[in-house]
């Protein structure tokens, strides 16, 4: 599972960098030209959406790293059964086995 930890740590860094770029973009003043400003506002909405998705993923990744650090990584947080290696390979940040994920919509 060590490779999962490295993958999670790498993903955390990338997400933190992405969020930092989004925050920096929001700090830029909008244009005074109305057409440019409208386009910039649309871009801001897209960035907000990307930022929210990235933040959600970052929180899941951080929680997975914490579970790894306390020895609970790979164990379903709901039923306490092992999460399959295939599921962890596809979704290393998951906290649910496939059966519980179906019931929670994960």
XYZ file of N, CA and C in Angstrom:
318
model
N 0.811 -1.204 0.000
C 0.000 0.000 0.000
C 0.848 1.259 0.000
N 2.157 1.096 0.109
C 3.042 2.259 0.120
C 2.906 3.084 -1.143
N 2.740 2.405 -2.289
C 2.583 3.170 -3.526
C 1.295 3.989 -3.497
N 0.265 3.518 -2.774
C -0.957 4.314 -2.630
C -0.676 5.580 -1.844
N 0.136 5.469 -0.803
C 0.470 6.643 -0.010
C 1.204 7.669 -0.859
N 2.171 7.226 -1.638
C 2.908 8.159 -2.493
C 1.976 8.801 -3.526
N 1.102 7.998 -4.084
C 0.136 8.524 -5.054
C -0.771 9.565 -4.401
N -1.229 9.281 -3.197
C -2.077 10.230 -2.475
C -1.315 11.509 -2.154
N -0.069 11.383 -1.724
C 0.729 12.571 -1.406
C 0.996 13.406 -2.658
N 1.292 12.747 -3.764
C 1.504 13.463 -5.025
C 0.233 14.182 -5.457
N -0.899 13.495 -5.312
C -2.181 14.085 -5.699
C -2.501 15.282 -4.810
N -2.193 15.156 -3.514
C -2.427 16.267 -2.589
C -1.649 17.505 -3.021
N -0.389 17.322 -3.365
C 0.447 18.449 -3.796
C -0.137 19.101 -5.055
N -0.526 18.291 -6.025
C -1.093 18.834 -7.272
C -2.379 19.606 -7.009
N -3.230 19.068 -6.159
C -4.485 19.757 -5.848
C -4.227 21.054 -5.091
N -3.288 21.047 -4.167
C -2.956 22.271 -3.443
C -2.406 23.326 -4.392
N -1.589 22.901 -5.351
C -1.053 23.845 -6.338
C -2.164 24.401 -7.219
N -3.082 23.530 -7.635
C -4.207 23.982 -8.460
C -5.042 25.005 -7.710
N -5.343 24.718 -6.454
C -6.142 25.647 -5.666
C -5.417 26.975 -5.455
N -4.118 26.926 -5.274
C -3.340 28.164 -5.120
C -3.416 29.008 -6.391
N -3.349 28.357 -7.554
C -3.461 29.096 -8.824
C -4.845 29.713 -8.979
N -5.875 28.993 -8.552
C -7.240 29.518 -8.642
C -7.396 30.724 -7.727
N -6.879 30.626 -6.512
C -6.944 31.753 -5.578
C -6.209 32.950 -6.159
N -5.040 32.715 -6.721
C -4.261 33.806 -7.325
C -5.029 34.438 -8.483
N -5.681 33.633 -9.274
C -6.469 34.153 -10.398
C -7.598 35.056 -9.907
N -8.193 34.695 -8.787
C -9.280 35.511 -8.234
C -8.782 36.853 -7.721
N -7.523 36.934 -7.436
C -6.960 38.193 -6.923
C -6.715 39.212 -8.029
N -6.729 38.751 -9.264
C -6.487 39.647 -10.384
C -7.713 40.532 -10.599
N -7.509 41.832 -10.771
C -8.666 42.718 -10.997
C -9.316 42.432 -12.348
N -10.636 42.611 -12.385
C -11.362 42.407 -13.634
C -11.197 43.625 -14.536
N -11.317 43.379 -15.811
C -11.174 44.430 -16.814
C -12.300 45.458 -16.672
N -12.016 46.677 -17.114
C -13.039 47.720 -17.102
C -13.908 47.641 -18.356
N -13.394 47.005 -19.401
C -14.153 46.818 -20.638
C -15.287 45.829 -20.367
N -16.513 46.205 -20.719
C -17.676 45.391 -20.349
C -17.667 44.008 -21.004
N -17.255 43.907 -22.275
C -17.218 42.604 -22.938
C -16.145 41.709 -22.307
N -14.989 42.275 -22.097
C -13.914 41.504 -21.464
C -14.303 41.114 -20.042
N -14.944 42.043 -19.350
C -15.352 41.774 -17.970
C -16.361 40.618 -17.921
N -17.298 40.595 -18.860
C -18.288 39.516 -18.907
C -17.597 38.172 -19.113
N -16.627 38.135 -20.012
C -15.881 36.896 -20.248
C -15.081 36.497 -19.015
N -14.475 37.470 -18.369
C -13.704 37.191 -17.162
C -14.602 36.662 -16.045
N -15.809 37.204 -15.937
C -16.740 36.732 -14.913
C -17.171 35.289 -15.193
N -17.373 34.972 -16.468
C -17.677 33.582 -16.833
C -16.516 32.670 -16.458
N -15.314 33.122 -16.766
C -14.122 32.344 -16.417
C -14.025 32.135 -14.901
N -14.373 33.164 -14.148
C -14.347 33.072 -12.684
C -15.325 32.000 -12.199
N -16.498 31.928 -12.836
C -17.485 30.912 -12.452
C -16.941 29.507 -12.713
N -16.278 29.342 -13.844
C -15.683 28.040 -14.172
C -14.593 27.709 -13.160
N -13.761 28.698 -12.849
C -12.700 28.480 -11.857
C -13.283 28.143 -10.487
N -14.385 28.804 -10.119
C -15.031 28.498 -8.844
C -15.491 27.046 -8.814
N -16.075 26.591 -9.901
C -16.541 25.213 -9.979
C -15.370 24.231 -9.892
N -14.309 24.516 -10.657
C -13.112 23.676 -10.590
C -12.497 23.698 -9.197
N -12.502 24.860 -8.590
C -11.951 24.994 -7.248
C -12.742 24.182 -6.235
N -14.061 24.210 -6.341
C -14.893 23.435 -5.421
C -14.661 21.940 -5.593
N -14.582 21.487 -6.845
C -14.309 20.069 -7.103
C -12.926 19.685 -6.580
N -11.952 20.544 -6.820
C -10.591 20.271 -6.353
C -10.527 20.249 -4.834
N -11.237 21.160 -4.201
C -11.243 21.201 -2.738
C -11.889 19.943 -2.168
N -12.989 19.510 -2.755
C -13.631 18.267 -2.308
C -12.669 17.092 -2.436
N -11.998 17.000 -3.584
C -11.052 15.909 -3.788
C -9.881 16.009 -2.813
N -9.387 17.218 -2.594
C -8.280 17.417 -1.666
C -8.657 16.946 -0.259
N -9.863 17.244 0.164
C -10.297 16.801 1.485
C -10.354 15.278 1.566
N -10.833 14.620 0.516
C -10.868 13.154 0.497
C -9.458 12.572 0.525
N -8.546 13.193 -0.210
C -7.155 12.727 -0.258
C -6.503 12.895 1.114
N -6.702 14.040 1.732
C -6.130 14.266 3.064
C -6.664 13.264 4.082
N -7.956 12.971 4.010
C -8.534 11.983 4.925
C -7.923 10.605 4.682
N -7.698 10.255 3.423
C -7.089 8.956 3.105
C -5.668 8.889 3.660
N -4.920 9.973 3.549
C -3.554 10.008 4.097
C -3.612 9.835 5.621
N -4.561 10.482 6.262
C -4.716 10.319 7.707
C -5.044 8.874 8.068
N -5.937 8.248 7.296
C -6.265 6.846 7.560
C -5.024 5.974 7.400
N -4.212 6.289 6.416
C -2.966 5.535 6.213
C -2.047 5.689 7.424
N -1.919 6.916 7.890
C -1.012 7.201 9.004
C -1.432 6.524 10.306
N -2.723 6.298 10.490
C -3.176 5.655 11.733
C -3.453 4.163 11.534
N -3.099 3.647 10.350
C -3.218 2.219 10.104
C -4.600 1.740 9.717
N -5.459 2.654 9.261
C -6.818 2.274 8.882
C -7.062 2.366 7.376
N -6.012 2.638 6.616
C -6.170 2.743 5.164
C -6.522 1.376 4.591
N -7.460 1.357 3.659
C -7.861 0.109 3.023
C -8.942 -0.634 3.774
N -9.426 -0.032 4.860
C -10.517 -0.598 5.639
C -11.729 0.318 5.468
N -12.855 -0.269 5.111
C -14.076 0.509 4.909
C -14.471 1.195 6.217
N -14.729 2.490 6.145
C -15.091 3.241 7.344
C -16.506 2.919 7.804
N -17.292 2.321 6.943
C -18.666 1.982 7.304
C -18.771 0.578 7.917
N -18.377 -0.435 7.150
C -18.575 -1.827 7.593
C -17.322 -2.448 8.214
N -16.184 -1.753 8.110
C -14.894 -2.193 8.661
C -14.290 -3.401 7.943
N -14.824 -3.762 6.778
C -14.242 -4.822 5.956
C -13.153 -4.234 5.070
N -12.226 -5.063 4.613
C -11.179 -4.570 3.708
C -11.779 -4.057 2.394
N -11.174 -3.012 1.874
C -11.525 -2.489 0.552
C -10.664 -3.247 -0.447
N -11.262 -3.695 -1.527
C -10.520 -4.503 -2.502
C -9.354 -3.725 -3.101
N -8.302 -4.448 -3.437
C -7.122 -3.845 -4.062
C -7.493 -3.160 -5.374
N -8.420 -3.746 -6.107
C -8.854 -3.158 -7.382
C -9.507 -1.799 -7.157
N -10.349 -1.716 -6.131
C -11.020 -0.442 -5.842
C -10.004 0.602 -5.381
N -9.066 0.202 -4.529
C -8.035 1.144 -4.082
C -7.153 1.591 -5.231
N -6.919 0.696 -6.182
C -6.125 1.074 -7.353
C -6.862 2.136 -8.168
N -8.164 1.949 -8.323
C -8.963 2.890 -9.116
C -9.235 4.187 -8.356
N -9.447 4.081 -7.050
C -9.804 5.240 -6.224
C -9.035 5.178 -4.909
N -7.759 5.540 -4.913
C -6.965 5.395 -3.686
C -7.479 6.223 -2.508
N -8.298 7.229 -2.769
C -8.819 8.062 -1.685
C -10.121 7.536 -1.093
N -10.649 6.451 -1.649
C -11.949 5.962 -1.188
C -11.900 5.499 0.259
N -13.000 5.697 0.947
C -13.107 5.224 2.323
C -14.133 4.108 2.450
N -14.751 3.716 1.330
C -15.791 2.697 1.355
C -15.445 1.512 0.461
N -15.825 0.318 0.917
C -15.759 -0.848 0.045
C -16.849 -0.688 -1.024
N -16.813 -1.520 -2.032
C -17.759 -1.369 -3.142
C -19.206 -1.533 -2.674
N -19.447 -2.447 -1.750
C -20.809 -2.669 -1.280
C -21.360 -1.434 -0.559
N -20.567 -0.856 0.332
C -21.008 0.342 1.041
C -21.086 1.535 0.104
N -20.178 1.606 -0.855
C -20.203 2.724 -1.811
C -21.501 2.721 -2.598
N -21.984 1.529 -2.950
C -23.261 1.448 -3.682
C -24.393 2.013 -2.857
N -24.377 1.768 -1.571
C -25.464 2.258 -0.721
C -25.324 3.753 -0.403
N -24.089 4.275 -0.483
C -23.869 5.702 -0.200
C -23.716 6.550 -1.454
N -23.635 5.920 -2.610
C -23.478 6.663 -3.846
C -22.090 7.210 -4.057
N -21.067 6.577 -3.525
C -19.673 7.024 -3.659
C -19.109 6.565 -4.980
